[in-house]
Short mmCIF file of C-alpha atoms in Angstrom, two decimals:
data_model
loop_
_atom_site.label_atom_id
_atom_site.label_comp_id
_atom_site.label_asym_id
_atom_site.label_seq_id
_atom_site.Cartn_x
_atom_site.Cartn_y
_atom_site.Cartn_z
CA MET A 1141 81.57 106.93 -50.62
CA GLY A 1142 82.90 104.27 -48.46
CA ASN A 1143 82.18 101.51 -50.38
CA GLU A 1144 84.84 101.60 -53.36
CA ASN A 1145 86.22 98.12 -51.89
CA GLU A 1146 82.80 96.18 -51.98
CA ILE A 1147 82.57 93.33 -54.18
CA LYS A 1148 80.62 93.26 -56.71
CA ASP A 1149 78.42 90.64 -58.64
CA ILE A 1150 80.78 88.53 -60.79
CA GLU A 1151 79.20 86.94 -64.07
CA PRO A 1152 80.93 83.90 -64.59
CA VAL A 1153 83.66 83.66 -67.19
CA ASN A 1154 82.54 81.40 -70.09
CA ASP A 1155 86.14 79.64 -70.78
CA GLY A 1156 85.02 76.87 -72.07
CA THR A 1157 84.92 74.10 -69.48
CA SER A 1158 80.98 73.77 -68.94
CA ILE A 1159 81.21 72.25 -72.44
CA PHE A 1160 83.21 69.36 -71.32
CA LEU A 1161 82.45 68.97 -67.70
CA PRO A 1162 78.83 70.40 -67.62
CA GLU A 1163 78.16 69.24 -64.01
CA ALA A 1164 81.40 70.83 -62.58
CA ILE A 1165 79.78 74.03 -61.83
CA GLN A 1166 76.51 71.91 -60.58
CA ASP A 1167 78.06 69.66 -57.53
CA PRO A 1168 80.41 72.22 -55.49
CA ASP A 1169 81.12 69.85 -52.61
CA GLY A 1170 82.55 67.46 -55.45
CA LYS A 1171 81.01 64.45 -53.26
CA PRO A 1172 80.65 61.41 -55.83
CA PRO A 1173 77.05 59.69 -55.63
CA GLU A 1174 76.71 56.86 -53.42
CA TYR A 1175 76.38 53.54 -54.28
CA SER A 1176 73.50 51.28 -52.72
CA LEU A 1177 73.36 47.56 -53.08
CA ASN A 1178 69.77 47.48 -51.77
CA ASN A 1179 68.66 50.16 -54.15
CA GLU A 1180 70.37 48.37 -56.85
CA PHE A 1181 68.56 45.11 -56.13
CA ALA A 1182 65.06 46.73 -55.84
CA ARG A 1183 65.91 48.55 -59.45
CA THR A 1184 66.63 44.86 -60.64
CA ARG A 1185 63.38 43.48 -59.47
CA ARG A 1186 61.33 46.45 -60.92
CA ASN A 1187 63.18 45.39 -64.26
CA ARG A 1188 62.38 41.45 -63.81
CA ASN A 1189 61.41 40.19 -67.42
CA TYR A 1190 58.34 37.44 -66.52
CA GLY A 1191 58.74 36.25 -70.06
CA PHE A 1192 61.52 34.46 -69.77
CA TYR A 1193 59.74 32.55 -66.88
CA LEU A 1194 56.64 31.68 -68.77
CA LEU A 1195 58.76 30.68 -71.59
CA VAL A 1196 60.53 28.05 -69.89
CA GLY A 1197 57.66 27.19 -67.56
CA GLY A 1198 55.55 26.29 -71.08
CA PHE A 1199 58.70 24.04 -72.22
CA MET A 1200 58.94 22.27 -69.29
CA VAL A 1201 54.88 21.60 -69.68
CA ALA A 1202 55.19 20.76 -73.45
CA LEU A 1203 58.14 18.23 -72.73
CA ILE A 1204 56.29 16.41 -69.48
CA ALA A 1205 52.99 16.38 -72.03
CA GLY A 1206 54.77 15.08 -74.79
CA THR A 1207 56.70 12.40 -72.68
CA LEU A 1208 53.47 11.03 -71.44
CA MET A 1209 51.99 11.01 -74.53
CA LEU A 1210 54.81 9.08 -76.20
CA ALA A 1211 54.93 6.56 -73.27
CA GLN A 1212 50.92 6.38 -73.52
CA ILE A 1213 51.21 5.53 -77.46
CA ILE A 1214 53.64 3.12 -76.86
CA GLN A 1215 51.64 1.22 -74.01
CA GLU A 1216 48.66 1.23 -76.46
CA ARG A 1217 50.42 -0.23 -79.40
CA PHE A 1218 52.17 -3.15 -76.73
CA ASN A 1219 48.24 -4.06 -75.63
CA ARG A 1220 47.17 -4.27 -78.72
CA GLU A 1221 50.11 -6.53 -80.14
CA ASP A 1222 49.21 -10.00 -78.64
CA VAL A 1223 45.51 -9.50 -80.75
CA GLU A 1224 47.31 -7.95 -83.92
CA ILE A 1225 49.62 -11.04 -83.84
CA THR A 1226 46.44 -13.21 -83.37
CA ALA A 1227 44.37 -11.85 -85.60
CA PHE A 1228 47.48 -12.16 -87.96
CA GLU A 1229 47.94 -16.06 -87.43
CA ASP A 1230 44.11 -16.26 -87.69
CA ILE A 1231 44.28 -14.52 -91.28
CA ARG A 1232 47.35 -16.54 -92.47
CA LEU A 1233 45.51 -19.63 -91.53
CA ILE A 1234 42.20 -18.87 -93.91
CA GLU A 1235 44.56 -17.83 -96.50
CA ILE A 1236 46.24 -21.29 -96.68
CA LEU A 1237 43.20 -22.70 -96.48
CA ASP A 1238 41.62 -20.73 -99.02
CA LYS A 1239 44.93 -21.09 -101.25
CA ALA A 1240 44.74 -24.90 -100.95
CA LYS A 1241 41.09 -24.56 -102.24
CA ARG A 1242 42.21 -22.30 -105.28
CA LEU A 1243 45.17 -24.58 -106.13
CA GLU A 1244 43.04 -27.29 -106.03
CA ALA A 1245 40.36 -25.78 -108.46
CA GLU A 1246 43.40 -24.79 -110.78
CA LEU A 1247 44.66 -28.39 -110.43
CA GLU A 1248 41.27 -29.84 -111.26
CA LEU A 1249 41.18 -27.28 -114.39
CA ALA A 1250 44.40 -27.95 -115.76
CA ARG A 1251 44.13 -32.00 -115.38
CA THR A 1252 41.02 -30.75 -117.57
CA ARG A 1253 42.49 -28.75 -119.95
CA LEU A 1254 45.43 -31.72 -119.99
CA GLY A 1255 42.57 -34.03 -120.74
CA ASP A 1256 41.07 -32.05 -123.49
CA THR A 1257 44.26 -31.66 -125.38
CA ARG A 1258 45.35 -35.28 -125.42
CA GLY A 1259 41.57 -36.26 -126.29
CA THR A 1260 41.87 -33.48 -129.00
CA MET A 1261 45.03 -34.97 -130.59
CA ASN A 1262 43.75 -38.59 -129.87
CA ASP A 1263 40.73 -37.58 -132.26
CA GLU A 1264 42.75 -36.04 -135.14
CA MET A 1265 45.24 -38.93 -134.80
CA ALA A 1266 42.32 -41.63 -135.22
CA ARG A 1267 41.12 -39.51 -138.24
CA ALA A 1268 44.96 -39.71 -139.18
CA LYS A 1269 45.48 -42.32 -142.69
CA ASP A 1270 49.22 -42.43 -142.45
CA GLU A 1271 52.06 -42.83 -139.72
CA GLU A 1272 53.49 -39.18 -141.22
CA THR A 1273 50.01 -37.67 -140.50
CA LYS A 1274 50.39 -38.88 -137.17
CA ALA A 1275 53.56 -37.86 -136.34
CA ALA A 1276 52.63 -34.52 -137.53
CA ILE A 1277 50.24 -34.43 -135.12
CA GLN A 1278 52.29 -35.46 -131.83
CA ALA A 1279 54.63 -32.77 -132.62
CA LYS A 1280 52.35 -30.42 -133.26
CA TYR A 1281 50.54 -31.20 -129.78
CA ARG A 1282 53.92 -32.12 -127.96
CA ALA A 1283 54.80 -28.64 -127.17
CA ARG A 1284 51.30 -28.20 -125.52
CA LEU A 1285 51.13 -31.50 -123.97
CA ARG A 1286 54.62 -30.70 -122.21
CA ASN A 1287 53.55 -27.28 -121.24
CA GLN A 1288 50.09 -28.44 -119.65
CA GLN A 1289 51.79 -31.49 -117.87
CA GLY A 1290 54.53 -28.99 -116.47
CA GLU A 1291 51.75 -26.31 -115.34
CA VAL A 1292 49.83 -29.87 -113.79
CA ALA A 1293 53.06 -30.70 -111.90
CA ALA A 1294 54.01 -27.13 -110.87
CA ILE A 1295 50.29 -26.89 -109.37
CA GLN A 1296 50.89 -30.08 -107.59
CA LYS A 1297 53.68 -29.07 -105.88
CA LYS A 1298 52.32 -25.92 -104.92
CA LEU A 1299 49.15 -27.83 -103.36
CA ASP A 1300 51.82 -30.35 -101.68
CA VAL A 1301 53.65 -27.72 -99.85
CA HIS A 1302 50.10 -26.21 -98.75
CA ASP A 1303 49.29 -29.16 -97.61
CA VAL A 1304 52.92 -29.71 -95.50
CA ARG A 1305 52.09 -26.30 -94.00
CA LEU A 1306 48.70 -26.82 -93.39
CA GLN A 1307 49.62 -30.14 -91.32
CA GLU A 1308 52.09 -28.46 -89.61
CA ASN A 1309 49.24 -25.92 -88.52
CA ILE A 1310 47.00 -28.61 -87.70
CA LYS A 1311 49.70 -30.26 -85.36
CA LYS A 1312 49.90 -26.91 -83.87
CA ALA A 1313 46.06 -26.65 -83.05
CA GLU A 1314 46.37 -30.15 -81.40
CA ALA A 1315 48.88 -29.31 -79.39
CA ILE A 1316 47.61 -25.89 -78.26
CA VAL A 1317 44.18 -27.96 -77.73
CA ASN A 1318 45.66 -30.83 -76.00
CA ASN A 1319 47.69 -28.09 -73.85
CA TYR A 1320 44.31 -26.48 -73.24
CA GLN A 1321 42.93 -29.94 -72.20
CA LYS A 1322 45.46 -31.23 -69.99
CA LEU A 1323 45.57 -27.77 -68.41
CA HIS A 1324 41.78 -28.18 -68.41
CA ASN A 1325 42.36 -31.75 -66.80
CA VAL A 1326 44.69 -30.24 -64.02
CA GLU A 1327 41.90 -27.76 -62.86
CA MET A 1328 39.39 -30.12 -62.74
CA GLN A 1329 41.49 -32.26 -60.87
CA LYS A 1330 42.11 -29.40 -58.44
CA GLN A 1331 38.73 -28.77 -57.89
CA LYS A 1332 37.78 -32.40 -57.59
CA GLN A 1333 40.21 -32.81 -54.96
CA TYR A 1334 39.32 -29.42 -53.18
CA TYR A 1335 35.60 -30.41 -53.12
CA GLU A 1336 36.47 -34.06 -51.80
CA ASN A 1337 38.37 -32.48 -48.72
CA ARG A 1338 35.61 -30.21 -48.16
CA ILE A 1339 33.18 -32.90 -48.29
CA ALA A 1340 35.31 -34.84 -45.95
CA GLU A 1341 35.75 -31.78 -43.82
CA ILE A 1342 31.91 -31.51 -43.33
CA VAL A 1343 31.55 -35.44 -42.67
CA LEU A 1344 34.05 -35.13 -40.40
CA LYS A 1345 32.26 -32.27 -38.68
CA TYR A 1346 28.79 -34.36 -38.71
CA ASN A 1347 30.33 -37.71 -38.04
CA PRO A 1348 33.57 -37.67 -36.24
CA HIS A 1349 36.09 -40.29 -34.70
CA PHE A 1350 35.94 -40.70 -31.22
CA THR A 1351 39.59 -40.33 -30.04
CA GLU A 1352 38.74 -40.74 -25.88
CA ARG A 1353 40.08 -43.93 -24.55
CA GLU A 1354 36.52 -44.38 -22.67
CA LEU A 1355 34.48 -44.16 -25.62
CA GLN A 1356 36.63 -46.36 -27.68
CA ARG A 1357 36.40 -48.63 -25.09
CA ILE A 1358 32.59 -48.58 -24.94
CA LEU A 1359 31.94 -48.61 -28.68
CA LYS A 1360 34.54 -51.60 -29.20
CA GLU A 1361 32.17 -53.77 -26.72
CA LYS A 1362 30.56 -56.20 -28.38
CA ASN A 1363 26.82 -56.13 -28.37
CA PRO A 1364 24.41 -59.00 -27.36
CA THR A 1365 22.08 -59.65 -30.00
CA LEU A 1366 19.61 -56.45 -29.77
CA ASP A 1367 16.27 -57.07 -29.35
CA LYS A 1368 14.41 -55.12 -31.45
CA SER A 1369 10.90 -55.49 -29.64
CA VAL A 1370 10.17 -53.29 -26.63
CA PRO A 1371 10.96 -54.37 -23.56
CA LYS A 1372 7.91 -55.78 -21.39
CA LEU A 1373 6.61 -52.81 -19.25
CA GLN A 1374 4.69 -53.94 -15.83
CA ASP A 1375 1.62 -52.25 -14.71
CA PHE A 1376 1.24 -49.70 -12.61
CA LYS A 1377 1.29 -51.17 -8.61
CA LYS A 1378 -0.74 -49.83 -5.78
CA GLU A 1379 2.24 -50.14 -3.66
CA LEU A 1380 4.26 -47.35 -5.57
CA THR A 1381 1.33 -45.02 -4.25
CA SER A 1382 1.37 -46.30 -0.44
CA ASP A 1383 4.73 -47.15 -0.06
CA ALA A 1384 7.18 -45.29 -2.67
CA ARG A 1385 4.83 -41.97 -2.80
CA TYR A 1386 4.69 -42.32 -6.79
CA SER A 1387 1.18 -41.66 -8.19
CA GLU A 1388 0.06 -43.07 -10.94
CA SER A 1389 0.07 -39.80 -13.24
CA GLU A 1390 3.34 -39.66 -12.92
CA PHE A 1391 4.15 -43.37 -13.62
CA VAL A 1392 2.02 -43.09 -17.06
CA GLU A 1393 3.97 -40.00 -17.70
CA MET A 1394 7.48 -41.68 -17.35
CA ARG A 1395 5.79 -44.31 -19.75
CA ARG A 1396 5.28 -42.03 -22.31
CA MET A 1397 8.83 -40.56 -21.88
CA GLN A 1398 10.33 -44.17 -22.59
CA SER A 1399 8.42 -44.29 -25.55
CA ASP A 1400 8.89 -40.77 -27.12
CA GLN A 1401 12.85 -41.80 -26.33
CA GLN A 1402 12.72 -44.75 -28.30
CA ALA A 1403 10.67 -43.32 -31.04
CA VAL A 1404 13.56 -40.69 -31.41
CA ILE A 1405 16.32 -43.13 -31.45
CA ARG A 1406 14.61 -45.15 -34.05
CA ARG A 1407 14.49 -42.24 -36.32
CA MET A 1408 18.16 -41.08 -35.88
CA ASN A 1409 18.81 -44.71 -36.70
CA ARG A 1410 17.59 -44.62 -40.07
CA ILE A 1411 20.08 -41.79 -40.93
CA PRO A 1412 23.29 -43.41 -42.67
CA TYR A 1413 25.65 -42.08 -40.18
CA VAL A 1414 29.54 -42.97 -40.36
CA ASN A 1415 32.44 -43.29 -38.53
CA SER A 1416 31.71 -43.34 -34.37
CA VAL A 1417 28.56 -41.98 -34.85
CA ALA A 1418 26.66 -45.30 -36.07
CA PRO A 1419 28.11 -47.59 -33.39
CA SER A 1420 27.28 -44.94 -30.98
CA LEU A 1421 23.70 -44.80 -31.95
CA ASP A 1422 23.71 -48.44 -31.79
CA ARG A 1423 24.98 -48.35 -28.22
CA VAL A 1424 22.65 -45.90 -26.83
CA GLU A 1425 19.61 -47.78 -28.28
CA TYR A 1426 20.83 -51.02 -26.83
CA PHE A 1427 21.84 -49.48 -23.27
CA SER A 1428 18.33 -47.48 -23.24
CA ARG A 1429 16.16 -51.12 -23.88
CA GLU A 1430 18.60 -52.71 -21.52
CA LEU A 1431 18.50 -50.14 -18.70
CA THR A 1432 14.66 -50.15 -19.48
CA GLY A 1433 14.31 -54.03 -18.90
CA ARG A 1434 16.71 -54.45 -15.92
CA TYR A 1435 14.55 -51.03 -14.28
CA GLU A 1436 11.48 -52.66 -15.23
CA ARG A 1437 12.37 -55.69 -13.46
CA MET A 1438 14.09 -54.19 -10.63
CA TRP A 1439 11.04 -51.89 -9.82
CA GLY A 1440 8.86 -55.24 -10.07
CA GLY A 1441 10.76 -57.08 -7.67
CA LEU A 1442 10.81 -54.48 -5.05
CA ALA A 1443 7.13 -53.62 -5.46
CA ASP A 1444 6.75 -57.51 -4.72
CA SER A 1445 8.62 -57.20 -2.06
CA VAL A 1446 7.15 -54.37 -0.34
CA ARG A 1447 4.16 -55.99 -0.92
CA ILE A 1448 4.83 -59.20 0.49
CA LYS A 1449 6.60 -57.01 3.76
CA SER A 1450 3.87 -54.84 4.22
CA ALA A 1451 1.37 -57.80 4.54
CA GLN A 1452 3.70 -59.12 7.12
CA LEU A 1453 3.63 -56.03 9.20
CA ASP A 1454 -0.13 -55.54 9.16
CA HIS A 1455 0.29 -58.77 10.98
CA PHE A 1456 2.49 -57.51 13.63
CA ARG A 1457 0.35 -54.36 13.85
CA TYR A 1458 -2.78 -56.29 14.33
CA ALA A 1459 -0.86 -58.40 17.19
CA PHE A 1460 -0.08 -55.10 18.84
CA ASP A 1461 -3.40 -53.50 18.60
CA TYR A 1462 -4.74 -56.48 19.84
CA LEU A 1463 -2.43 -56.28 22.91
CA ALA A 1464 -2.92 -52.79 23.76
CA ARG A 1465 -6.78 -53.14 23.45
CA THR A 1466 -6.95 -56.38 25.92
CA GLU A 1467 -4.14 -54.50 28.36
CA PRO A 1468 -4.95 -50.65 28.19
CA GLU A 1469 -1.51 -48.85 27.65
CA SER A 1470 -0.60 -46.31 25.48
CA GLY A 1471 2.09 -48.46 23.54
CA TYR A 1472 4.68 -50.70 23.36
CA ILE A 1473 8.41 -50.87 23.14
CA VAL A 1474 9.48 -52.61 19.61
CA ASP A 1475 13.07 -52.25 19.07
CA PRO A 1476 15.27 -49.90 21.86
CA ARG A 1477 18.76 -50.97 20.12
CA ASP A 1478 19.25 -47.75 18.90
CA ASN A 1479 18.78 -45.07 22.17
CA GLY A 1480 18.53 -42.37 19.71
CA ALA A 1481 15.83 -43.83 17.60
CA ILE A 1482 13.67 -46.48 19.56
CA PHE A 1483 10.79 -48.07 17.33
CA VAL A 1484 7.52 -47.78 19.23
CA HIS A 1485 4.07 -49.22 18.89
CA LEU A 1486 1.23 -46.60 20.12
CA ARG A 1487 -2.31 -47.00 20.39
CA ALA A 1488 -3.04 -43.58 19.50
CA VAL A 1489 -0.39 -41.70 17.54
CA HIS A 1490 -2.75 -38.39 17.21
CA GLY A 1491 -2.70 -37.29 20.29
CA VAL A 1492 1.32 -37.49 20.25
CA LYS A 1493 3.34 -34.56 18.88
CA ASP A 1494 7.34 -33.72 19.06
CA GLY A 1495 8.56 -33.16 22.50
CA THR A 1496 6.01 -35.43 24.04
CA THR A 1497 7.43 -37.36 27.03
CA ALA A 1498 6.01 -40.86 28.39
CA LEU A 1499 6.96 -43.27 31.38
CA VAL A 1500 8.55 -46.76 30.45
CA PHE A 1501 7.32 -49.97 32.59
CA ARG A 1502 8.35 -53.42 32.54
CA LYS A 1503 5.13 -54.52 34.80
CA ASP A 1504 2.46 -52.55 36.36
CA ASP A 1505 5.00 -51.45 39.22
CA GLU A 1506 8.45 -51.87 37.74
CA TYR A 1507 9.65 -48.52 36.26
CA VAL A 1508 12.50 -48.53 33.77
CA GLY A 1509 12.93 -45.11 32.26
CA ARG A 1510 11.70 -42.17 30.65
CA ILE A 1511 11.43 -41.26 26.64
CA GLN A 1512 10.47 -38.78 24.45
CA PHE A 1513 8.64 -38.91 21.23
CA TYR A 1514 9.45 -37.11 17.44
CA GLY A 1515 8.07 -37.43 14.17
CA THR A 1516 10.26 -38.73 11.34
CA GLY A 1517 9.08 -39.52 7.56
CA ALA A 1518 8.65 -43.21 8.74
CA GLY A 1519 6.48 -43.00 11.65
CA ILE A 1520 6.56 -42.01 15.36
CA ARG A 1521 10.20 -42.63 16.95
CA ALA A 1522 11.60 -41.98 20.53
CA ARG A 1523 14.86 -41.01 22.44
CA VAL A 1524 15.96 -42.39 25.83
CA LEU A 1525 15.68 -39.58 28.40
CA GLU A 1526 16.87 -41.80 31.54
CA VAL A 1527 17.12 -45.25 32.29
CA GLN A 1528 17.04 -46.22 35.99
CA GLU A 1529 19.99 -47.74 37.42
CA GLY A 1530 20.51 -51.22 36.87
CA ARG A 1531 17.89 -51.43 34.07
CA ARG A 1532 17.87 -51.04 30.17
CA ILE A 1533 14.65 -50.58 27.85
CA GLN A 1534 13.92 -54.10 25.97
CA PRO A 1535 11.12 -55.40 23.54
CA PHE A 1536 7.73 -55.35 25.04
CA ASP A 1537 8.00 -52.79 27.63
CA ARG A 1538 5.06 -51.00 28.01
CA ILE A 1539 4.41 -47.04 27.27
CA LEU A 1540 2.73 -44.52 29.62
CA ILE A 1541 2.11 -40.92 28.55
CA LYS A 1542 1.66 -39.10 31.53
CA VAL A 1543 2.11 -35.72 29.85
CA LEU A 1544 1.67 -34.45 26.42
CA GLN A 1545 4.67 -31.73 26.80
CA GLU A 1546 6.91 -30.94 30.05
#
């Protein structure tokens, strides 16, 4: 019916190729499988065996641990070696001493046996009645005596050998002791030198040598014989208050300070200083006493001179006051040599102030000039303001204070 030529489903023919090539029909495209390097590495990582790494790591740890333990054991044995040798040597020395004592005891015992044998033989020979018996007794004990004598000689020989060894050990011990003694002496000498140096440093620190040329000159100067007594001190004089403006309380305080200074110097001199300190203290004491004595003589002489001059000034002051009273004037010129500091004598100074001016006359009607007063620590002075032409101010010119202030 028009479909005669349609292809029908054909059953595959089993020709036997499926047995040998089972995948021949399953891959119709005939494309070989792809090889991926990344996939292979991934598959290798998935198949990695960690046991091998653990085994190698364990072996390395065991090897390192074993090496450390072996090194530790060797080190401990090395550290114990000196102690063990020393202990062994000590034991050998003790053994030598013990064996010497034992040999001495054995020697004494052997000698005792030898003596006993000889004594027994002598007793038997004493009881023998004929020479034949005595000869038999001697023959009887000859071998025993020879053996016992040999034993004594052998023990004596051993004892002599041990005595030699003992003497050698004693010499070694003495050598060791001597070495230690020498070492001890060296150390003691070092310690002695160290402390001697330290002491010297401390001494120089507090008792130095002065190297300055000026100080050496001062210390080398020969001191006169120092009078240990306190320099003679003068009593307070009233001129110190009136002329030097030095109060008696200040004078007493100065005396107290002088006394304290001498007390401190005396105490310092009791200390056994050396080097440059001792002569320095001597010089300080000498200067202190000498300066005090000279100062006392100086101020005493000045006070006496001031007293004498004050008495003379009182006489001149009295004369000027008398003249001013008998010839009523404000005052007189005393010393006009310095135009800027004329010394004047005024009858009444309480009304004169700085800047007060006055006229100067030689006679009642002979005008000389004009001056101005000013105060100083030593009293009233005057300076020249003007001088009449052809004239100059002279001593005993009269002063007339016309006004207090221009």
